[in-house]
Coordinates of C-alpha atoms and ligand atoms in Angstrom, one line a residue:
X1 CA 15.3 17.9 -5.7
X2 CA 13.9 20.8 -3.0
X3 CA 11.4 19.3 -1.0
X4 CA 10.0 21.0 2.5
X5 CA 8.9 18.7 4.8
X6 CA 10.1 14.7 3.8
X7 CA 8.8 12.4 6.3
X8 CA 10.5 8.8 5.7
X9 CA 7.8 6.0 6.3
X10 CA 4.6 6.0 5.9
X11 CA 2.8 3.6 8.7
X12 CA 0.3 5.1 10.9
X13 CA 3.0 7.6 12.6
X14 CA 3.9 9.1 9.3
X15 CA 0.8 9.4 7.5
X16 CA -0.9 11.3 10.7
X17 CA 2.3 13.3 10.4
X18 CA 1.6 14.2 7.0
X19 CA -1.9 14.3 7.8
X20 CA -1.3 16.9 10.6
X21 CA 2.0 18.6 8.7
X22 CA -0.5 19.1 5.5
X23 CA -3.2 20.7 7.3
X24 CA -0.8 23.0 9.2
X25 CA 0.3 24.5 5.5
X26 CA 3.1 22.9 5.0
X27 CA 3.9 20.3 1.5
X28 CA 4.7 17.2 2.4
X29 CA 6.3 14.2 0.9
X30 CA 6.5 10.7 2.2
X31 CA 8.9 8.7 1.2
X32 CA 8.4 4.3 1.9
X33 CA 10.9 1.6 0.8
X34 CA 7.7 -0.4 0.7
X35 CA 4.3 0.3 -1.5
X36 CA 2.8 1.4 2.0
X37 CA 0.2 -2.4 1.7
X38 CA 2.0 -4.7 4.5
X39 CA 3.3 -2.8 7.2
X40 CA 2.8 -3.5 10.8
X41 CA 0.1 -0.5 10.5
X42 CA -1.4 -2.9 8.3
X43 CA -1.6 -6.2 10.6
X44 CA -2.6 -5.1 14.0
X45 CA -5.4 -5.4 16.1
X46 CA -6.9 -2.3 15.7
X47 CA -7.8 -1.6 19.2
X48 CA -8.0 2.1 20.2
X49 CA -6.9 1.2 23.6
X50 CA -7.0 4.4 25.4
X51 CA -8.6 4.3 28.7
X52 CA -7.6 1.5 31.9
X53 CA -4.9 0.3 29.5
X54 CA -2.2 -1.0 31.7
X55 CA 1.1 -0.9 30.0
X56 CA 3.5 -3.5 29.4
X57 CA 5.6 -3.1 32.3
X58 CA 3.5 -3.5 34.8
X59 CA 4.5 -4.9 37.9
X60 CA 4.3 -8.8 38.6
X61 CA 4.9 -8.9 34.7
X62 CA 7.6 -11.0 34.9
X63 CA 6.5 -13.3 37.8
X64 CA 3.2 -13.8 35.4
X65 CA 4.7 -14.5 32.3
X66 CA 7.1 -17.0 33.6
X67 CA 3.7 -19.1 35.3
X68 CA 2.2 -18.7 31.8
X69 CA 5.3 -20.5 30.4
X70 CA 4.9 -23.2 32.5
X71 CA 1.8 -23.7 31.4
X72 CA 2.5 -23.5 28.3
X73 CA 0.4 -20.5 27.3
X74 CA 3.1 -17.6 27.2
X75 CA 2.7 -14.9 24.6
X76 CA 6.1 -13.9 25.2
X77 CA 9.5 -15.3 23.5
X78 CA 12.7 -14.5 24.5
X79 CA 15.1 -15.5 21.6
X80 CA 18.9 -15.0 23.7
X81 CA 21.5 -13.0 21.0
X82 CA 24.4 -11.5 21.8
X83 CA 23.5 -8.0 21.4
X84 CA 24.4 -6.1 25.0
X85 CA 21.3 -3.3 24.2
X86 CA 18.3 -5.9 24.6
X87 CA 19.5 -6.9 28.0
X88 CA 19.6 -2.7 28.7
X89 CA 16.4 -2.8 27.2
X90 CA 15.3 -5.9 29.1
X91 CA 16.9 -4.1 32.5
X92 CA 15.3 -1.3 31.7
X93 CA 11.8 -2.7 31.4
X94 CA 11.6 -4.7 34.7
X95 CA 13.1 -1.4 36.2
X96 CA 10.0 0.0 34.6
X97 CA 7.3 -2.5 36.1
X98 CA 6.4 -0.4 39.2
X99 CA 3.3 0.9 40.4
X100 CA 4.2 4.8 40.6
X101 CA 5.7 4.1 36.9
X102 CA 2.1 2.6 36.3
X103 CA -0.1 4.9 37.3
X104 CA 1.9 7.5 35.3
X105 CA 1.6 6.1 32.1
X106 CA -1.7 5.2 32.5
X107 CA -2.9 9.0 33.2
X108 CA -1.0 9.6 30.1
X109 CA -2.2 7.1 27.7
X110 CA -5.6 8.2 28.7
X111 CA -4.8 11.9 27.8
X112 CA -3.2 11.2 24.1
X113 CA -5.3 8.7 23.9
X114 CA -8.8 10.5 24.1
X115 CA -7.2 12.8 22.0
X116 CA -6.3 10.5 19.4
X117 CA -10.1 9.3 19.3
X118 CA -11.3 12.9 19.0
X119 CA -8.8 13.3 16.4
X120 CA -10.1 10.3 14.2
X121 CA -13.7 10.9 14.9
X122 CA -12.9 14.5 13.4
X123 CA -11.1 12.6 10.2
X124 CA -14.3 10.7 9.5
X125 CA -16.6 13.4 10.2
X126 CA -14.7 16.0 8.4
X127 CA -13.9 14.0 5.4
X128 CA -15.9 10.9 4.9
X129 CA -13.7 8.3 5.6
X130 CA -14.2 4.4 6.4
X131 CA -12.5 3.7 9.3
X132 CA -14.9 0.9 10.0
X133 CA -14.8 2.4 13.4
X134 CA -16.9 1.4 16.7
X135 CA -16.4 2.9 19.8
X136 CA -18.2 0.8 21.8
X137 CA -16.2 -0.5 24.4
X138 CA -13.1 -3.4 24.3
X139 CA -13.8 -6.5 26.8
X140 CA -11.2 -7.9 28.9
X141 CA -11.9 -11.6 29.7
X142 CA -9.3 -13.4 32.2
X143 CA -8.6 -16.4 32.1
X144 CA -6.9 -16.4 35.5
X145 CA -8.0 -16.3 38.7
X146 CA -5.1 -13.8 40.4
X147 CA -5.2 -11.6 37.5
X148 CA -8.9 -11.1 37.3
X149 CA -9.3 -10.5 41.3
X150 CA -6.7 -8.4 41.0
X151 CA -8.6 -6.5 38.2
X152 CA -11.8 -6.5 40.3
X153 CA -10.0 -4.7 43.6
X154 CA -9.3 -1.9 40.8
X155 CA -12.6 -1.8 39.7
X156 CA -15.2 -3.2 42.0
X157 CA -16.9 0.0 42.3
X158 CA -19.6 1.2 40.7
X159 CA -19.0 3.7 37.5
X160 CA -21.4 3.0 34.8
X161 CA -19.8 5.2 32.3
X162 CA -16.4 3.6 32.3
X163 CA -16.7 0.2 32.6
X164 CA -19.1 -3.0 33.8
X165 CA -18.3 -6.3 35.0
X166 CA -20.2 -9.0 33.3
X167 CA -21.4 -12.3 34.9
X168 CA -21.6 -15.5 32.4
X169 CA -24.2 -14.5 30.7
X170 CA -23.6 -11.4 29.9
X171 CA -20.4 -12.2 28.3
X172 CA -21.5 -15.2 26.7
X173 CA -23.9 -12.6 24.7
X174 CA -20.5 -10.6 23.8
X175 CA -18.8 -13.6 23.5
X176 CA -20.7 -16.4 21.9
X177 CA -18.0 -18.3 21.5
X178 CA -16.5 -18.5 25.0
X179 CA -16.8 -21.7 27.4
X180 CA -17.3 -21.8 31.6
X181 CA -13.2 -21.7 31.7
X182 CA -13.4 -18.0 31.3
X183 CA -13.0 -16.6 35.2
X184 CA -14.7 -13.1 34.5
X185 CA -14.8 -10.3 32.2
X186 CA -14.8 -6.5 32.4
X187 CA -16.2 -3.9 29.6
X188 CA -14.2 -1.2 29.5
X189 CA -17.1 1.1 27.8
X190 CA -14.7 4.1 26.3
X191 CA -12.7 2.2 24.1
X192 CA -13.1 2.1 20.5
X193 CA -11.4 -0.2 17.7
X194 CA -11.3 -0.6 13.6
X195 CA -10.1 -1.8 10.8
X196 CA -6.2 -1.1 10.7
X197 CA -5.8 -1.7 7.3
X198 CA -9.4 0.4 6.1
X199 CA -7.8 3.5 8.1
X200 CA -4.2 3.3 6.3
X201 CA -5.5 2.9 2.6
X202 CA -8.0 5.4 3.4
X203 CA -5.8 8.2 4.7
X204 CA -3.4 7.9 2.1
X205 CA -6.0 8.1 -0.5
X206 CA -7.2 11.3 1.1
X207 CA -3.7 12.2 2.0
X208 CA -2.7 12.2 -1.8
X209 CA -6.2 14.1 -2.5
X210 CA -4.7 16.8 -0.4
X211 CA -1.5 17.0 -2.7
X212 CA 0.7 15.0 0.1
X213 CA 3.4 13.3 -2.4
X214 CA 4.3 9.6 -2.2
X215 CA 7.7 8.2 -2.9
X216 CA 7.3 4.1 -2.8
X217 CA 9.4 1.8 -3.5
X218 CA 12.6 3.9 -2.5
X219 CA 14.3 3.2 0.7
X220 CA 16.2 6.0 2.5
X221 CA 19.8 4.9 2.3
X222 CA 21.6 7.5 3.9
X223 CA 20.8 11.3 6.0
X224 CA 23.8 13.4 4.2
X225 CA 24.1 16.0 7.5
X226 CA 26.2 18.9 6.7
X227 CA 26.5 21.9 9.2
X228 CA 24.2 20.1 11.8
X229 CA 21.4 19.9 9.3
X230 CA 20.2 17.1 7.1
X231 CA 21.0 18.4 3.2
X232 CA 20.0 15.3 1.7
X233 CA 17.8 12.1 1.7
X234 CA 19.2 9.4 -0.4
X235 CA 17.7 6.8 -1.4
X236 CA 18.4 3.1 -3.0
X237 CA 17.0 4.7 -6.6
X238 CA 20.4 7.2 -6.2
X239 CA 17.8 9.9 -5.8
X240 CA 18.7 12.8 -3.4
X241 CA 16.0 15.0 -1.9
X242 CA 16.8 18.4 0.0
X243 CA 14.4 19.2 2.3
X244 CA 13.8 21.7 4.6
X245 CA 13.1 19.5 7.4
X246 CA 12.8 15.6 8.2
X247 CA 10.9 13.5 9.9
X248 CA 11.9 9.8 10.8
X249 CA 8.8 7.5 11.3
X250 CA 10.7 4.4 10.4
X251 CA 8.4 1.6 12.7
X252 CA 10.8 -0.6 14.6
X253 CA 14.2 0.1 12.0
X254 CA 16.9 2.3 13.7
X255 CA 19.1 2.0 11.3
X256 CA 19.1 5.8 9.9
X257 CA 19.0 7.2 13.3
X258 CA 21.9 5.0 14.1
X259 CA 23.7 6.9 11.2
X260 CA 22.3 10.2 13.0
X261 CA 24.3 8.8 16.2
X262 CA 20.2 8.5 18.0
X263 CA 20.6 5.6 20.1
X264 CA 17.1 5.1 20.6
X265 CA 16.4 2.5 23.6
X266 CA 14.1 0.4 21.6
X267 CA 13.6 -3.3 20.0
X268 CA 11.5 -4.7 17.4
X269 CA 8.5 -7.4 19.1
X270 CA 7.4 -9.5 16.5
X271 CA 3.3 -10.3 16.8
X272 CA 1.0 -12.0 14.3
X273 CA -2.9 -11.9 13.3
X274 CA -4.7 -14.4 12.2
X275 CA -7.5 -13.1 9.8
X276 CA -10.7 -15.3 8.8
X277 CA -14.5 -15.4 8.5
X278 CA -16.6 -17.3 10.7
X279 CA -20.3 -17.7 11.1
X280 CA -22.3 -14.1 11.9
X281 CA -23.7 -15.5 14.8
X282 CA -20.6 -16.3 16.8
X283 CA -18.3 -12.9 16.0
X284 CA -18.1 -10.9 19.1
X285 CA -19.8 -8.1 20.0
X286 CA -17.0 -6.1 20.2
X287 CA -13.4 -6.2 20.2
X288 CA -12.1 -8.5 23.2
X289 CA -8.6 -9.2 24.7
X290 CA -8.2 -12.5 26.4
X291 CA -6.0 -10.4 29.2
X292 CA -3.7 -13.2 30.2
X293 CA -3.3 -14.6 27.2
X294 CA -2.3 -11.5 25.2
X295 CA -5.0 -12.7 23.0
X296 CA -6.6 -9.9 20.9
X297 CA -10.1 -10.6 18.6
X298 CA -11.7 -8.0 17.0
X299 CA -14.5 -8.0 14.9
X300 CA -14.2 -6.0 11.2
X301 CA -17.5 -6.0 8.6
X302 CA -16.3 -9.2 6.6
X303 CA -14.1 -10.8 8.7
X304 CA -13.1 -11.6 12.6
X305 CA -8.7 -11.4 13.4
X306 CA -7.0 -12.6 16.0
X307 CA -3.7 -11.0 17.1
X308 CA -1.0 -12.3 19.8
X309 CA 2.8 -13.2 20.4
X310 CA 5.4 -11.1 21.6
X311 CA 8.8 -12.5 20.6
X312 CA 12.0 -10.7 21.1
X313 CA 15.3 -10.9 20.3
X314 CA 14.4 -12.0 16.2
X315 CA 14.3 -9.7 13.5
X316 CA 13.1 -12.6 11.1
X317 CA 9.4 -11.6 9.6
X318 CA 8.6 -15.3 8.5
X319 CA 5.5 -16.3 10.1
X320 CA 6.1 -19.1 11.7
X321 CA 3.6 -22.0 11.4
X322 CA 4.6 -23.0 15.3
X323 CA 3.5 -19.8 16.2
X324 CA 0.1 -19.8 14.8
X325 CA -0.8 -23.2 15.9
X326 CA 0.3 -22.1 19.1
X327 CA -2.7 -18.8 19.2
X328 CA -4.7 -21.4 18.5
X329 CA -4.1 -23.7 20.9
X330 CA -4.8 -21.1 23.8
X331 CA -7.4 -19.4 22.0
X332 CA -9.5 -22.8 21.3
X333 CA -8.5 -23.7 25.1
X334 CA -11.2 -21.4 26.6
X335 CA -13.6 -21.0 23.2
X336 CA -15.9 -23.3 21.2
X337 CA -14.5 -24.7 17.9
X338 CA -15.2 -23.2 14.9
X339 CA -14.2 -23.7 11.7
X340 CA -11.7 -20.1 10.6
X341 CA -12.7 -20.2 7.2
X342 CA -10.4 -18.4 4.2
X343 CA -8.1 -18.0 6.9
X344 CA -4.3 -15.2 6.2
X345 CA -1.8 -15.6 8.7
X346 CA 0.5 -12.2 8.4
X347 CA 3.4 -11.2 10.9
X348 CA 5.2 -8.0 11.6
X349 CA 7.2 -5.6 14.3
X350 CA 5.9 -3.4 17.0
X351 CA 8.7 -0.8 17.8
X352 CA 8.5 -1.5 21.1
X353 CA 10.0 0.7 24.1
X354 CA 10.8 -0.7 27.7
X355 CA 8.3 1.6 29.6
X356 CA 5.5 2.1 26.5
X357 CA 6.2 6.0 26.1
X358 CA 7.0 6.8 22.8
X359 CA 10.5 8.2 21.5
X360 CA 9.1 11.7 19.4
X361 CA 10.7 15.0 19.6
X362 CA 13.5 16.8 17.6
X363 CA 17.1 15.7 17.7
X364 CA 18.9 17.7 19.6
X365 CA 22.1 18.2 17.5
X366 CA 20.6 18.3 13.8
X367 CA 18.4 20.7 13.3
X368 CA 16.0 19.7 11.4
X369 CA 15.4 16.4 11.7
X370 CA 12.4 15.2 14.5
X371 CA 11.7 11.8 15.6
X372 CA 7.8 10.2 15.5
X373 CA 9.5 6.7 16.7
X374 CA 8.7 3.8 19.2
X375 CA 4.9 4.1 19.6
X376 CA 5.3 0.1 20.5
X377 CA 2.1 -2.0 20.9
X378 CA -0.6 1.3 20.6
X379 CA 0.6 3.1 17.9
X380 CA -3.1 2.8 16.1
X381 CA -4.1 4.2 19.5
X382 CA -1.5 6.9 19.9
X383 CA -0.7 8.1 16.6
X384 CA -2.7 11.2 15.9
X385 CA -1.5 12.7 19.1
X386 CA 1.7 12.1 17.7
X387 CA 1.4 13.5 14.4
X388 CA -0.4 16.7 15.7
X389 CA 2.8 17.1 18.4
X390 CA 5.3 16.6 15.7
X391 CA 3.4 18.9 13.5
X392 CA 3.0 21.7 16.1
X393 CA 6.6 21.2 16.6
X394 CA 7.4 21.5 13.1
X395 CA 5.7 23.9 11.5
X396 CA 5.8 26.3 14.4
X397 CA 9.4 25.7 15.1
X398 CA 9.0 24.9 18.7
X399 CA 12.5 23.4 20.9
X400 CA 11.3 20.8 22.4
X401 CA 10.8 22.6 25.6
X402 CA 8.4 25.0 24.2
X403 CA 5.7 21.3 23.4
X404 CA 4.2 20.3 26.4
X405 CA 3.4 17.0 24.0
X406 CA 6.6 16.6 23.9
X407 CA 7.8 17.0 27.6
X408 CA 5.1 14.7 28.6
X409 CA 4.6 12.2 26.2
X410 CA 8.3 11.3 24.9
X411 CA 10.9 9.0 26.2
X412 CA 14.0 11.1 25.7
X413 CA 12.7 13.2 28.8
X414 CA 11.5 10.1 31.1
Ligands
FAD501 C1 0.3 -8.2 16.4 C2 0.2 -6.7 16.6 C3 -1.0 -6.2 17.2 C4 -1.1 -4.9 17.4 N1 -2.3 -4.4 17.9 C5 -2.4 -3.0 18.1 C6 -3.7 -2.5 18.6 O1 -4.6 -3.2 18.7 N2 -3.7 -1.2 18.8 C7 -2.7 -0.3 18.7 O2 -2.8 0.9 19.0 N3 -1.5 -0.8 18.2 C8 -1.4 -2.1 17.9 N4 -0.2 -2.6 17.5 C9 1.0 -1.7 17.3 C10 0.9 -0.9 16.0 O3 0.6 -1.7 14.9 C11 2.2 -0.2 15.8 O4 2.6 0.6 16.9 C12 2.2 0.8 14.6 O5 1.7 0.1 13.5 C13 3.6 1.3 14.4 O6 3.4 2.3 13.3 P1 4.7 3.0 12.6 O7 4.2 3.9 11.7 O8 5.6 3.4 13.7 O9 5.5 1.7 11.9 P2 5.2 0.9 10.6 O10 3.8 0.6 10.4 O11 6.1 -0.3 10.7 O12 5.7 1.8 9.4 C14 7.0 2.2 9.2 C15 7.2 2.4 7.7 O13 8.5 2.9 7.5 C16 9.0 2.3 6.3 N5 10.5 2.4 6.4 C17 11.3 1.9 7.4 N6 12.6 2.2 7.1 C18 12.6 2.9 6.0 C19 13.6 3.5 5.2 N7 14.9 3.4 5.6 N8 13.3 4.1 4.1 C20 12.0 4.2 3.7 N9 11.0 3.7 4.4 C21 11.3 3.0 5.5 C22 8.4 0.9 6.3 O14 8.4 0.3 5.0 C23 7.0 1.1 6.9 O15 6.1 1.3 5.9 C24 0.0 -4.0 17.2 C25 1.2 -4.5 16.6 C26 1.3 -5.9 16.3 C27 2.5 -6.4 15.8

């Protein structure tokens, strides 16, 4: 079956491919070995985190998290395997955790990332759609006393536009649940966040009003590369689609691009959310990270979720009771009880890379095959930059030295 443009997955990265791909002229098909209801697009926190974001890597991470282990409040989990490329990975990331490597990323998340926002305020505008989306601010509360002076020496100057630190009053207003444990909080006021899974069922169902095709149910088996261009996509059904050019958005699986001899330097992190109602008059405000806990809640129109854990070195997507009781535990340590009523535990992968750029950009032996891959813990945040590089790069041909997205923005040239 001819096909022009197949993109294999459809989370967040390859719907706003398709979404961007589509508008650019070209007729898409997405093709998902799930029915496009669970993924980790589905389960995150839905923070549009795209200004004073630090990344990952940042440096004292790994002093920090080991004090937070003994105390028993570490999001991360190490699980040790056997596998040589999460050490490089693991190498790789502490080599990362530098200021100058800091700063950089940060500039750039703040570039694709207000573009990502003007690119989803143009979606709901332009077509109607319920994102249940706020941009009004994301709160950072510490819970730490080094971390949040820390903080404060970045920001202890006065720029009303951008951010605002709040005394206990203040943040108890955001915050109705929080107790005197909290040692400060800052508004970052150009942040935005929604509902994760409101934005996926609604761009697909605008996605297929546009005459985008989905494939579910069909898992991409096998690239069949012939004369260093993809001929077919094969699928588990025995299917084989011929397209003129493909795009791999597979989340944290690296199994095709394996195939496609792409060893791309990145590792599934398994998180969790916690998703519940609780009483109207102590949701938050707005969407609020407990920084040192890695802690995310954000508030959605029926419901509140809570988000946290960053495990690697397991590929198992069993959520783990342990795990949950554990959020709880530090979450309930600096906020009043409440009863998390109707409560869904869900847990799933961020494809996560050691320095937080994403891996997007075409391969450089098969020519037609482009990667939207590795968007790791903001790819809500990130992915409609991503889909409109890919899509420039696409449809206009471009080498990926002609896409300044490209040359700034992806991993294989940092
Ligand atoms: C707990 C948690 C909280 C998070 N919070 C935030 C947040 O607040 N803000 C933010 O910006 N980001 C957040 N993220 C990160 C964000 O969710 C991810 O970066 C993003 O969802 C990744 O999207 P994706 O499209 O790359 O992958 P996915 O959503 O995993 O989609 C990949 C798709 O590919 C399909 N697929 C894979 N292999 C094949 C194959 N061989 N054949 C066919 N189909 C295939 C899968 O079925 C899936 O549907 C969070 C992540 C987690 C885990």
């Amino acid at each position: 079956m001819k096909k022009d443009v197949v993109i294999i997955g459809g989370g967040i990265v390859g719907l706003n491919c398709a979404y961007f791909l589509q508008k650019s002229g070209r007729e898409v098909t997405v093709i998902d070995e799930n029915d496009i209801t669970d993924s980790t697009s589905f389960g995150n926190a839905g923070l549009l985190s795209s200004y004073d974001k630090t990344p990952l890597s940042y440096p004292g991470v790994v002093t920090n998290t080991l004090k937070l282990m003994l105390k028993g409040q570490s999001p991360a989990i190490f699980h040790p395997t056997i596998s040589p490329k999460i050490y490089k990975w693991l190498l790789n990331f502490i080599l990362n955790a530098n200021e100058k490597r800091t700063k950089k990323t940060m500039m750039l998340f703040e570039k694709f990332g207000e573009l990502s926002l003007q690119f989803y305020e143009q979606m709901i505008k332009e077509h109607n759609l319920d994102f249940d989306y706020h941009r009004n601010g994301m709160l950072s509360v510490f819970t730490e006393d080094k971390s949040y002076n820390q903080k404060l020496k970045t920001y202890n100057y006065v720029d009303e536009d951008r951010f605002k630190i709040l005394d206990f009053d203040e943040l108890q207003e955001y915050v109705p649940t929080i107790t005197q444990k909290a040692k400060g909080a800052i508004l970052f006021k150009k942040n935005a966040h929604f509902d994760s899974r409101k934005v996926m069922n609604e761009l697909k169902k605008h996605l297929e009003q546009e005459g985008v095709e989905f494939i579910l149910n069909e898992r991409v088996e096998q690239l069949d590369i012939r004369n260093d261009k993809v001929k077919y996509v094969i699928t588990s059904n025995g299917n084989q689609y011929r397209p003129n050019h493909t795009v791999m958005s597979t989340g944290y699986q690296t199994l095709l691009a394996n195939q496609c001899k792409k060893d791309l330097m990145m590792t599934p992190a398994k998180g969790y959310s916690i998703t519940f109602e609780m009483p109207s008059e102590l949701v938050p405000k707005t969407s609020t990270l407990f920084n040192d806990l890695f802690i995310v809640m954000t508030p959605r129109k029926d419901s509140v979720r809570l988000t946290s854990k960053l495990e690697i070195g397991s590929d198992d997507s069993k959520v783990v009771q342990k795990q949950i009781d554990s959020i709880k535990n530090n979450f309930f340590a600096y906020n009043k009880s409440f009863d998390m009523k109707n409560e869904t535990t869900w847990a799933g992968f961020r494809p996560l890379t050691p320095n937080d750029i994403p891996l997007i950009g075409r391969d450089e032996n098969i020519k037609n095959l482009t990667y939207a891959m590795g968007l790791g813990w903001l790819g809500m945040t990130f992915a409609p930059a991503v889909g409109s590089i890919i899509s420039d790069l696409v449809s206009n041909d471009k080498k990926n030295a002609q896409s300044d997205g490209v040359l700034l923005f992806s991993g294989f040239y940092q």
